[in-house]
XYZ file of N, CA and C in Angstrom:
855
model
N 151.550 200.592 62.423
C 150.449 199.684 62.698
C 150.177 199.651 64.199
N 148.907 199.734 64.586
C 148.538 199.679 65.983
C 148.569 198.248 66.502
N 148.642 198.120 67.825
C 148.545 196.810 68.450
C 147.082 196.382 68.499
N 146.852 195.094 68.252
C 145.492 194.568 68.264
C 145.473 193.234 69.003
N 144.397 192.995 69.725
C 144.125 191.701 70.333
C 142.669 191.370 69.998
N 142.493 190.582 68.953
C 141.157 190.338 68.400
C 140.709 188.931 68.770
N 139.552 188.840 69.394
C 138.935 187.564 69.738
C 137.740 187.371 68.804
N 137.701 186.214 68.142
C 136.616 185.964 67.176
C 136.112 184.539 67.319
N 134.799 184.365 67.182
C 134.233 183.018 67.155
C 133.743 182.628 65.767
N 134.139 183.406 64.765
C 133.728 183.139 63.391
C 132.496 183.893 62.979
N 131.725 184.358 63.951
C 130.518 185.148 63.678
C 130.653 186.577 64.184
N 131.190 186.696 65.406
C 131.372 187.995 66.025
C 132.805 188.109 66.515
N 133.268 189.342 66.648
C 134.640 189.553 67.119
C 134.725 190.845 67.907
N 135.811 190.965 68.675
C 136.074 192.173 69.436
C 137.573 192.397 69.468
N 137.994 193.649 69.297
C 139.393 194.030 69.478
C 139.520 194.619 70.876
N 140.091 193.854 71.791
C 140.155 194.274 73.186
C 141.101 195.445 73.408
N 141.942 195.760 72.433
C 142.809 196.927 72.544
C 142.140 198.188 71.997
N 141.007 198.035 71.340
C 140.352 199.193 70.724
C 138.848 198.967 70.708
N 138.238 198.998 71.876
C 136.799 198.807 71.979
C 136.187 199.978 72.733
N 135.024 200.391 72.296
C 134.377 201.566 72.883
C 133.945 201.335 74.322
N 133.606 200.097 74.655
C 132.991 199.832 75.954
C 133.884 199.041 76.916
N 134.976 198.458 76.420
C 135.827 197.597 77.240
C 137.238 198.164 77.306
N 137.849 198.143 78.484
C 139.246 198.556 78.647
C 139.998 197.387 79.268
N 140.908 196.779 78.508
C 141.618 195.592 78.976
C 142.595 195.973 80.080
N 142.686 195.133 81.106
C 143.576 195.416 82.230
C 144.708 194.410 82.347
N 144.504 193.170 81.866
C 145.575 192.184 81.984
C 145.342 191.025 81.014
N 146.455 190.535 80.440
C 146.434 189.318 79.628
C 147.614 188.468 80.066
N 147.365 187.208 80.384
C 148.449 186.309 80.772
C 148.325 185.010 79.983
N 149.415 184.240 79.988
C 149.416 182.968 79.268
C 149.855 183.072 77.825
N 150.480 184.194 77.452
C 150.902 184.366 76.060
C 152.414 184.220 75.901
N 153.110 183.842 76.958
C 154.554 183.642 76.868
C 154.905 182.200 76.541
N 156.190 181.915 76.522
C 156.674 180.562 76.249
C 156.707 179.762 77.543
N 156.296 178.493 77.465
C 156.276 177.627 78.637
C 156.601 176.197 78.219
N 157.338 175.484 79.073
C 157.683 174.092 78.806
C 157.823 173.349 80.126
N 157.185 172.195 80.217
C 157.341 171.343 81.391
C 158.624 170.524 81.241
N 159.525 170.644 82.223
C 160.817 169.973 82.175
C 160.820 168.781 83.125
N 161.257 167.634 82.607
C 161.316 166.408 83.402
C 162.761 166.171 83.842
N 162.993 166.232 85.159
C 164.330 166.067 85.735
C 164.320 164.906 86.737
N 165.306 164.038 86.648
C 165.501 162.990 87.647
C 166.623 163.413 88.588
N 166.296 163.512 89.872
C 167.307 163.881 90.856
C 168.294 162.727 91.039
N 169.577 163.038 91.139
C 170.628 162.034 91.265
C 171.155 162.003 92.695
N 171.075 160.838 93.302
C 171.532 160.697 94.689
C 173.048 160.870 94.775
N 173.479 161.665 95.722
C 174.902 161.858 95.955
C 175.569 162.806 94.986
N 174.808 163.371 94.070
C 175.376 164.317 93.103
C 174.516 165.562 93.058
N 175.127 166.708 92.803
C 174.324 167.927 92.713
C 173.469 167.917 91.446
N 172.309 168.536 91.545
C 171.462 168.653 90.366
C 170.782 167.351 90.004
N 170.544 167.185 88.717
C 169.852 165.999 88.240
C 170.103 165.777 86.763
N 169.345 164.855 86.192
C 169.486 164.498 84.781
C 168.247 164.930 84.009
N 168.495 165.611 82.924
C 167.386 166.073 82.070
C 166.832 164.903 81.265
N 165.527 164.668 81.375
C 164.878 163.560 80.675
C 163.916 164.012 79.582
N 163.973 165.286 79.249
C 163.087 165.789 78.207
C 162.007 166.691 78.777
N 161.111 167.077 77.928
C 160.031 167.967 78.339
C 159.002 168.098 77.241
N 157.949 168.827 77.539
C 156.926 169.062 76.516
C 156.202 170.368 76.818
N 155.592 170.944 75.778
C 154.836 172.170 75.930
C 153.399 171.819 76.341
N 152.929 172.325 77.467
C 151.551 172.029 77.893
C 150.554 172.835 77.078
N 149.291 172.476 77.195
C 148.246 173.275 76.551
C 148.321 174.713 77.065
N 148.059 175.650 76.182
C 148.148 177.066 76.554
C 146.811 177.530 77.133
N 146.867 178.244 78.260
C 145.681 178.843 78.862
C 145.871 180.354 78.871
N 145.069 181.057 78.097
C 145.152 182.513 77.998
C 144.054 183.127 78.869
N 144.470 183.930 79.841
C 143.531 184.587 80.751
C 143.434 186.069 80.400
N 142.212 186.569 80.374
C 141.956 187.954 79.991
C 141.127 188.617 81.078
N 141.552 189.792 81.517
C 140.790 190.586 82.482
C 140.575 191.973 81.902
N 139.369 192.512 82.098
C 139.056 193.830 81.543
C 138.009 194.520 82.402
N 137.928 195.836 82.266
C 136.919 196.641 82.943
C 136.002 197.268 81.899
N 134.768 197.483 82.300
C 133.811 198.145 81.431
C 133.899 199.652 81.630
N 133.923 200.375 80.531
C 133.775 201.818 80.611
C 132.297 202.112 80.874
N 132.019 203.068 81.703
C 130.629 203.345 82.093
C 129.916 204.141 81.002
N 129.655 203.432 79.902
C 128.997 204.055 78.756
C 127.795 203.218 78.347
N 126.654 203.840 78.190
C 125.496 203.161 77.633
C 124.933 202.082 78.554
N 124.254 201.131 77.938
C 123.576 200.047 78.641
C 124.574 198.925 78.937
N 124.972 198.769 80.195
C 125.962 197.763 80.553
C 125.429 196.349 80.346
N 124.145 196.142 80.559
C 123.586 194.803 80.358
C 123.673 194.394 78.892
N 123.520 195.353 78.005
C 123.651 195.054 76.575
C 125.090 194.680 76.239
N 126.064 195.335 76.892
C 127.472 195.016 76.635
C 127.859 193.668 77.239
N 127.273 193.326 78.394
C 127.494 191.991 78.953
C 126.977 190.925 77.985
N 125.816 191.158 77.436
C 125.235 190.213 76.475
C 126.140 190.052 75.263
N 126.725 191.166 74.797
C 127.631 191.117 73.636
C 128.875 190.291 73.965
N 129.464 190.486 75.142
C 130.669 189.741 75.509
C 130.369 188.252 75.624
N 129.244 187.918 76.263
C 128.882 186.500 76.376
C 128.648 185.869 75.009
N 128.132 186.635 74.060
C 127.871 186.083 72.728
C 129.161 185.857 71.950
N 130.246 186.581 72.308
C 131.546 186.383 71.655
C 132.315 185.269 72.345
N 132.410 185.316 73.679
C 133.149 184.308 74.448
C 132.236 183.122 74.744
N 131.757 182.478 73.707
C 130.883 181.324 73.870
C 131.720 180.076 74.173
N 131.161 179.225 75.018
C 131.893 178.020 75.407
C 131.658 176.854 74.462
N 130.754 177.018 73.490
C 130.437 175.919 72.584
C 130.984 176.123 71.180
N 131.818 177.147 71.009
C 132.366 177.450 69.689
C 133.866 177.704 69.806
N 134.654 177.274 68.823
C 136.092 177.584 68.859
C 136.332 179.077 68.709
N 137.355 179.546 69.397
C 137.737 180.955 69.335
C 139.093 181.093 68.666
N 139.264 182.179 67.950
C 140.551 182.541 67.371
C 141.064 183.784 68.086
N 142.273 183.708 68.595
C 142.923 184.857 69.234
C 143.994 185.371 68.282
N 143.827 186.587 67.820
C 144.787 187.186 66.892
C 145.514 188.328 67.590
N 146.848 188.270 67.565
C 147.672 189.298 68.199
C 148.514 189.972 67.114
N 148.387 191.297 67.037
C 149.049 192.056 65.971
C 149.883 193.175 66.575
N 151.134 193.255 66.135
C 152.019 194.370 66.473
C 152.693 194.806 65.167
N 153.508 195.854 65.211
C 154.224 196.237 63.988
C 155.144 195.153 63.441
N 155.507 194.151 64.269
C 156.457 193.137 63.801
C 155.861 191.743 63.645
N 154.689 191.463 64.216
C 154.113 190.124 64.100
C 152.610 190.202 63.863
N 152.083 189.140 63.283
C 150.636 188.962 63.115
C 150.380 187.469 63.264
N 149.969 187.048 64.471
C 149.870 185.626 64.775
C 148.488 185.294 65.320
N 148.140 183.998 65.250
C 146.865 183.546 65.779
C 147.070 182.291 66.626
N 146.154 182.078 67.563
C 146.052 180.831 68.316
C 144.571 180.465 68.341
N 144.294 179.182 68.460
C 142.907 178.724 68.455
C 142.625 177.927 69.713
N 141.458 178.127 70.291
C 141.112 177.416 71.505
C 139.626 177.507 71.805
N 139.277 177.121 73.039
C 137.895 177.145 73.498
C 137.810 177.903 74.809
N 136.742 178.669 74.965
C 136.532 179.425 76.189
C 136.075 178.475 77.295
N 136.830 178.437 78.386
C 136.456 177.596 79.519
C 135.736 178.391 80.603
N 135.852 179.727 80.549
C 135.198 180.554 81.554
C 135.041 181.975 81.029
N 133.875 182.550 81.278
C 133.650 183.975 81.023
C 132.740 184.471 82.141
N 133.258 185.364 82.972
C 132.547 185.768 84.188
C 132.487 187.284 84.283
N 131.299 187.812 84.568
C 131.102 189.250 84.757
C 130.186 189.448 85.957
N 130.726 189.460 87.181
C 129.888 189.572 88.396
C 129.030 190.838 88.359
N 127.721 190.705 88.620
C 126.817 191.862 88.472
C 126.970 192.928 89.546
N 127.601 192.603 90.673
C 127.661 193.560 91.780
C 128.954 194.357 91.835
N 129.869 194.104 90.902
C 131.109 194.880 90.874
C 130.871 196.254 90.268
N 131.563 197.260 90.798
C 131.509 198.595 90.213
C 132.898 199.204 90.245
N 133.495 199.556 89.115
C 132.925 199.370 87.779
C 132.839 197.886 87.399
N 131.993 197.585 86.442
C 131.787 196.219 85.996
C 133.086 195.666 85.400
N 133.417 194.415 85.753
C 134.636 193.786 85.249
C 134.287 192.461 84.587
N 135.206 191.957 83.799
C 135.056 190.651 83.167
C 136.352 189.876 83.289
N 136.249 188.561 83.345
C 137.420 187.695 83.275
C 137.057 186.509 82.406
N 138.006 186.081 81.592
C 137.758 184.968 80.679
C 139.025 184.145 80.539
N 138.837 182.856 80.269
C 139.960 181.961 80.009
C 139.709 181.215 78.712
N 140.758 181.129 77.894
C 140.697 180.390 76.636
C 141.779 179.320 76.679
N 141.374 178.065 76.534
C 142.309 176.937 76.573
C 142.639 176.529 75.139
N 143.931 176.535 74.809
C 144.403 176.203 73.460
C 145.147 174.870 73.515
N 144.590 173.848 72.884
C 145.254 172.543 72.867
C 146.614 172.626 72.187
N 146.700 173.390 71.102
C 147.976 173.642 70.436
C 148.650 174.801 71.158
N 149.822 174.586 71.781
C 150.420 175.635 72.604
C 151.097 176.750 71.818
N 151.130 176.661 70.500
C 151.878 177.635 69.707
C 150.971 178.646 69.028
N 151.464 179.893 68.990
C 150.892 180.872 68.075
C 151.452 180.580 66.683
N 150.663 180.885 65.653
C 151.103 180.651 64.287
C 150.953 181.927 63.472
N 151.948 182.186 62.624
C 151.845 183.352 61.758
C 150.589 183.246 60.907
N 149.918 184.364 60.747
C 148.592 184.353 60.115
C 148.648 183.975 58.642
N 149.694 184.360 57.943
C 149.828 183.988 56.537
C 151.273 183.641 56.239
N 151.463 182.471 55.622
C 152.794 182.020 55.233
C 152.737 181.659 53.745
N 153.616 182.247 52.965
C 153.649 181.997 51.519
C 154.072 180.555 51.252
N 153.282 179.796 50.470
C 153.698 178.427 50.137
C 154.935 178.428 49.244
N 155.647 177.301 49.245
C 156.886 177.162 48.494
C 156.661 176.208 47.319
N 157.077 176.618 46.127
C 156.995 175.730 44.971
C 158.271 174.900 44.886
N 158.098 173.570 44.905
C 159.244 172.669 44.829
C 159.533 172.210 43.416
N 158.506 172.205 42.541
C 158.663 171.623 41.211
C 157.541 172.140 40.333
N 157.839 172.351 39.050
C 156.807 172.762 38.115
C 157.155 174.043 37.409
N 156.136 174.720 36.924
C 156.307 175.968 36.188
C 155.762 177.100 37.045
N 156.603 178.069 37.346
C 156.184 179.228 38.124
C 155.524 180.239 37.199
N 154.253 180.543 37.471
C 153.527 181.478 36.613
C 154.051 182.891 36.790
N 154.229 183.570 35.657
C 154.669 184.958 35.693
C 153.547 185.905 35.311
N 152.952 185.719 34.117
C 151.853 186.583 33.710
C 151.098 185.923 32.568
N 149.923 186.478 32.271
C 149.071 186.005 31.195
C 148.764 187.161 30.256
N 148.523 186.825 28.954
C 147.861 187.763 28.064
C 146.365 187.546 28.239
N 145.644 188.590 28.609
C 144.222 188.405 28.888
C 143.312 189.288 28.027
N 143.855 190.248 27.290
C 143.005 191.121 26.484
C 142.351 190.330 25.357
N 141.079 190.622 25.103
C 140.358 189.911 24.067
C 140.942 190.223 22.688
N 140.952 189.199 21.829
C 141.398 189.382 20.459
C 142.870 189.144 20.249
N 143.646 188.981 21.312
C 145.071 188.719 21.156
C 145.275 187.222 20.971
N 146.040 186.854 19.969
C 146.184 185.437 19.648
C 146.848 184.638 20.765
N 147.619 185.316 21.621
C 148.293 184.622 22.714
C 147.483 184.658 24.015
N 146.207 185.030 23.868
C 145.360 185.125 25.054
C 145.356 183.823 25.865
N 145.500 183.955 27.224
C 145.442 182.830 28.157
C 146.657 181.915 28.095
N 147.722 182.322 27.395
C 148.957 181.551 27.385
C 149.821 182.019 28.560
N 150.246 181.086 29.350
C 151.023 181.417 30.543
C 152.514 181.441 30.232
N 153.195 182.468 30.717
C 154.649 182.521 30.615
C 155.219 182.315 32.010
N 156.239 181.479 32.130
C 156.784 181.218 33.451
C 158.177 180.644 33.411
N 158.695 180.374 34.589
C 160.011 179.763 34.757
C 159.843 178.345 35.280
N 160.584 177.419 34.735
C 160.542 176.057 35.246
C 161.393 175.961 36.504
N 160.967 175.096 37.414
C 161.719 174.906 38.660
C 162.001 173.424 38.847
N 162.356 172.769 37.779
C 162.595 171.334 37.823
C 163.877 171.012 38.588
N 163.748 170.085 39.518
C 164.903 169.527 40.242
C 165.800 170.612 40.836
N 165.190 171.673 41.375
C 166.006 172.711 41.989
C 166.034 172.516 43.499
N 167.133 172.933 44.104
C 167.275 172.856 45.550
C 166.667 174.107 46.165
N 165.726 173.916 47.058
C 165.042 175.030 47.694
C 165.658 175.274 49.068
N 166.065 176.506 49.314
C 166.598 176.898 50.620
C 165.474 177.612 51.381
N 164.866 176.918 52.314
C 163.732 177.465 53.061
C 164.225 177.914 54.442
N 164.118 179.201 54.695
C 164.526 179.754 55.988
C 163.309 179.766 56.904
N 163.224 178.763 57.770
C 162.081 178.638 58.667
C 162.332 179.457 59.928
N 161.495 180.446 60.186
C 161.714 181.397 61.266
C 160.929 181.060 62.531
N 160.349 179.864 62.594
C 159.615 179.467 63.783
C 160.526 179.119 64.940
N 159.933 178.881 66.125
C 160.690 178.588 67.337
C 160.817 177.096 67.609
N 160.082 176.265 66.875
C 160.112 174.825 67.094
C 159.863 174.117 65.770
N 160.097 172.811 65.743
C 159.858 172.055 64.523
C 158.402 172.171 64.082
N 158.189 172.065 62.787
C 156.827 172.085 62.268
C 156.711 171.129 61.093
N 155.562 170.468 61.002
C 155.309 169.579 59.876
C 154.966 170.364 58.623
N 154.884 169.667 57.518
C 154.576 170.293 56.238
C 153.450 169.517 55.567
N 152.808 170.168 54.598
C 151.864 169.509 53.700
C 152.378 169.724 52.283
N 152.598 168.630 51.571
C 153.101 168.681 50.200
C 152.012 168.181 49.268
N 151.681 168.981 48.256
C 150.660 168.608 47.282
C 151.299 168.519 45.900
N 151.204 167.336 45.299
C 151.747 167.106 43.952
C 150.593 166.821 43.005
N 150.386 167.713 42.039
C 149.338 167.539 41.033
C 149.997 167.126 39.721
N 149.673 165.941 39.212
C 150.318 165.389 38.026
C 149.477 165.650 36.776
N 150.154 166.045 35.704
C 149.499 166.161 34.399
C 150.114 165.187 33.407
N 150.834 164.179 33.920
C 151.408 163.097 33.112
C 151.632 161.902 34.028
N 151.655 160.690 33.486
C 151.910 159.507 34.327
C 153.283 159.576 34.984
N 153.385 158.913 36.134
C 154.626 158.968 36.899
C 154.779 157.676 37.684
N 156.020 157.170 37.765
C 156.278 155.938 38.498
C 156.703 156.153 39.932
N 156.711 157.397 40.383
C 157.098 157.699 41.755
C 157.932 158.962 41.834
N 158.132 159.425 43.033
C 158.941 160.635 43.238
C 159.478 160.642 44.654
N 160.329 161.623 44.939
C 161.023 161.693 46.224
C 161.173 163.159 46.633
N 160.992 163.426 47.943
C 161.226 164.758 48.481
C 162.248 164.632 49.604
N 163.419 165.226 49.393
C 164.509 165.181 50.372
C 164.529 166.446 51.210
N 164.767 166.278 52.500
C 165.149 167.386 53.370
C 166.585 167.087 53.800
N 167.541 167.672 53.084
C 168.942 167.359 53.329
C 169.394 167.856 54.701
N 168.760 168.913 55.206
C 169.111 169.416 56.534
C 168.760 168.395 57.610
N 167.626 167.735 57.443
C 167.185 166.724 58.409
C 167.737 165.338 58.093
N 168.469 165.200 56.978
C 169.002 163.906 56.536
C 167.880 162.866 56.436
N 166.766 163.280 55.850
C 165.604 162.393 55.728
C 164.903 162.670 54.406
N 164.109 161.688 53.968
C 163.362 161.846 52.729
C 162.036 161.105 52.809
N 161.125 161.488 51.919
C 159.881 160.762 51.698
C 159.864 160.368 50.234
N 159.738 159.082 49.947
C 159.671 158.622 48.565
C 158.467 157.714 48.376
N 157.828 157.847 47.210
C 156.660 157.059 46.855
C 156.931 156.330 45.553
N 156.473 155.090 45.465
C 156.610 154.296 44.249
C 155.259 153.694 43.901
N 154.908 153.731 42.611
C 153.629 153.178 42.174
C 153.265 153.679 40.801
N 152.126 153.287 40.331
C 151.637 153.716 39.023
C 150.693 154.901 39.206
N 151.259 156.088 39.143
C 150.466 157.306 39.266
C 150.065 157.776 37.872
N 148.843 158.302 37.755
C 148.259 158.621 36.462
C 148.117 160.129 36.271
N 147.948 160.512 35.019
C 147.649 161.906 34.716
C 146.375 162.328 35.448
N 146.433 163.464 36.110
C 145.289 163.957 36.866
C 145.307 163.596 38.332
N 146.212 162.699 38.740
C 146.309 162.330 40.149
C 146.809 163.512 40.981
N 146.305 163.578 42.201
C 146.789 164.558 43.181
C 147.213 163.777 44.416
N 148.478 163.912 44.780
C 149.008 163.220 45.961
C 149.299 164.269 47.020
N 148.745 164.052 48.205
C 148.939 164.981 49.317
C 149.609 164.246 50.470
N 150.694 164.822 50.955
C 151.473 164.235 52.050
C 151.498 165.224 53.209
N 151.143 164.763 54.403
C 151.206 165.608 55.595
C 152.137 164.987 56.616
N 153.045 165.805 57.157
C 153.937 165.361 58.237
C 153.648 166.129 59.520
N 152.489 166.776 59.605
C 152.138 167.568 60.776
C 151.837 166.667 61.965
N 152.175 167.130 63.154
C 151.907 166.374 64.373
C 150.410 166.104 64.503
N 150.069 164.861 64.769
C 148.673 164.496 64.964
C 147.889 164.252 63.703
N 148.475 164.512 62.553
C 147.759 164.283 61.288
C 148.738 163.914 60.166
N 149.497 162.876 60.399
C 150.408 162.371 59.370
C 149.634 161.430 58.442
N 149.737 161.675 57.146
C 149.006 160.849 56.181
C 149.560 161.040 54.779
N 149.162 160.127 53.888
C 149.359 160.281 52.447
C 148.019 159.965 51.802
N 147.490 160.900 51.035
C 146.221 160.710 50.342
C 146.414 160.796 48.837
N 145.688 159.961 48.122
C 145.684 159.986 46.656
C 144.277 160.308 46.184
N 144.153 161.370 45.388
C 142.869 161.735 44.805
C 142.915 161.418 43.310
N 141.994 160.544 42.889
C 141.937 160.122 41.483
C 140.481 160.054 41.055
N 140.159 160.785 39.998
C 138.787 160.785 39.507
C 137.789 161.309 40.517
N 138.212 162.248 41.347
C 137.330 162.843 42.340
C 137.186 162.037 43.614
N 137.836 160.879 43.711
C 137.754 160.033 44.897
C 139.095 160.022 45.606
N 139.059 160.221 46.949
C 140.287 160.272 47.746
C 140.420 159.013 48.590
N 141.590 158.371 48.494
C 141.879 157.163 49.275
C 143.252 157.325 49.925
N 143.520 156.466 50.923
C 144.833 156.489 51.572
C 145.900 156.028 50.585
N 147.040 156.726 50.597
C 148.149 156.370 49.727
C 149.364 155.866 50.478
N 149.169 155.442 51.746
C 150.310 154.984 52.542
C 150.998 153.772 51.919
N 150.266 152.964 51.151
C 150.866 151.771 50.549
C 151.929 152.120 49.512
N 151.917 153.354 49.023
C 152.910 153.765 48.028
C 154.215 154.243 48.663
N 154.217 154.447 49.978
C 155.395 155.003 50.648
C 156.486 153.945 50.793
N 157.701 154.274 50.351
C 158.825 153.340 50.453
C 159.235 153.158 51.907
N 159.767 151.986 52.210
C 160.007 151.575 53.593
C 161.045 152.440 54.304
N 161.975 153.055 53.559
C 163.018 153.860 54.198
C 162.629 155.335 54.315
N 161.367 155.637 54.050
C 160.908 157.025 54.130
C 160.662 157.447 55.573
N 160.673 158.755 55.785
C 160.443 159.319 57.111
C 159.631 160.601 56.968
N 158.630 160.755 57.836
C 157.817 161.969 57.820
C 158.610 163.116 58.450
N 159.526 163.685 57.695
C 160.404 164.716 58.235
C 159.658 166.036 58.449
N 160.241 166.878 59.297
C 159.678 168.187 59.589
C 160.741 169.266 59.399
N 160.278 170.506 59.304
C 161.192 171.641 59.217
C 161.757 171.950 60.588
N 163.029 172.316 60.636
C 163.669 172.744 61.872
C 163.980 174.236 61.778
N 164.035 174.946 62.910
C 164.342 176.378 62.871
C 165.653 176.645 62.134
N 165.616 177.641 61.254
C 166.783 177.961 60.433
C 166.620 177.468 59.015
N 167.743 177.280 58.329
C 167.709 176.885 56.923
C 167.378 175.401 56.756
N 166.514 175.100 55.786
C 166.175 173.733 55.407
C 166.371 173.595 53.902
N 167.230 172.661 53.492
C 167.484 172.413 52.068
C 166.588 171.282 51.595
N 165.678 171.596 50.673
C 164.648 170.650 50.241
C 164.689 170.501 48.731
N 164.485 169.267 48.253
C 164.500 169.022 46.815
C 163.485 167.947 46.445
N 162.689 168.238 45.415
C 161.766 167.261 44.827
C 162.414 166.696 43.573
N 162.348 165.373 43.403
C 162.912 164.746 42.206
C 162.027 163.597 41.763
N 161.945 163.446 40.439
C 161.174 162.352 39.841
C 161.803 162.024 38.498
N 162.262 160.813 38.340
C 162.942 160.409 37.116
C 161.997 160.471 35.922
N 162.415 161.214 34.899
C 161.655 161.267 33.656
C 160.442 162.163 33.684
N 160.221 162.880 34.769
C 159.047 163.741 34.864
C 159.424 165.158 34.475
N 158.814 165.658 33.402
C 159.090 167.001 32.922
C 158.487 168.035 33.854
N 159.138 169.198 33.939
C 158.675 170.231 34.858
C 157.252 170.676 34.568
N 156.837 170.633 33.294
C 155.481 171.043 32.944
C 154.454 169.968 33.269
N 154.913 168.796 33.714
C 154.009 167.667 33.943
C 153.610 167.517 35.404
N 154.028 168.445 36.259
C 153.651 168.363 37.673
C 153.786 169.730 38.333
N 152.897 169.993 39.261
C 152.996 171.169 40.118
C 153.077 170.674 41.550
N 154.172 170.987 42.233
C 154.398 170.495 43.590
C 154.589 171.696 44.513
N 153.695 171.813 45.501
C 153.736 172.927 46.441
C 153.917 172.404 47.859
N 154.618 173.184 48.666
C 154.841 172.854 50.071
C 154.216 173.944 50.938
N 153.390 173.518 51.898
C 152.717 174.436 52.817
C 153.184 174.130 54.242
N 153.295 175.162 55.063
C 153.745 174.952 56.444
C 153.302 176.117 57.312
N 153.272 175.884 58.619
C 152.979 176.934 59.601
C 154.281 177.390 60.248
N 154.336 178.676 60.564
C 155.440 179.210 61.365
C 154.941 179.281 62.804
N 155.495 178.425 63.671
C 155.045 178.316 65.049
C 155.896 179.193 65.961
N 155.222 180.004 66.790
C 155.887 180.930 67.700
C 155.534 180.545 69.131
N 156.544 180.458 69.995
C 156.316 180.024 71.365
C 155.651 181.065 72.249
N 156.040 182.326 72.121
C 155.481 183.381 72.961
C 155.426 184.696 72.234
N 154.510 185.560 72.640
C 154.366 186.863 71.990
C 154.375 187.966 73.053
């Protein structure tokens, strides 16, 4: 697989590693960075670590134009991609990773008097992490579909064969570089008085109690900046925070193994489908 650096605004895109008219010369801001807070100690060497945080990521791109065709037309194309009023997706691909970051262009400059013509651009990403482009969701509870009979005229047509995953312990190997929140979706096909999702690695759980009905969909998010519980019933979505038990915690995945288990007293495996979704966050590429 070739290396790719693809910039897209959802309408137009460019692969800066493989473009007929542009030759990339430098990319910076794609490594790992953390602001460290240290208190200096009087009379003692060094200081005390007080924590830190990852700042917003600023990706700077510099490139030269190959002297081919109408340069003004190529300038117009670059400006139409690096628009300052639309979110940009930066996708970086190598034989071992395929990750994306999202941000906004704060600058795109192509001075007309330079020869050869050059460009410089900056993309500011509020989320400092690259994320793997596709992560397979994890089934915590329910029936895992295996296959269907689909040929016409067969009496077993459209009957699903699968394995139940009721009350099983899931070992999730999270390969990210930092903690990440999860989104859990529970779709009920039978009434339920509540359920619980444990993360034994984090020594924390989320439990809900209430009168849940057949057809209800409960969605729980523990992602930074968007923690919520929503209940969808009869096509209408409302907040479900009132169902959350007082000792619950919006736990997150930690790098390495995470032991997770969904449990609900009296709920048959065929009566619910529970899926867990998450991002794999990478600090630098």
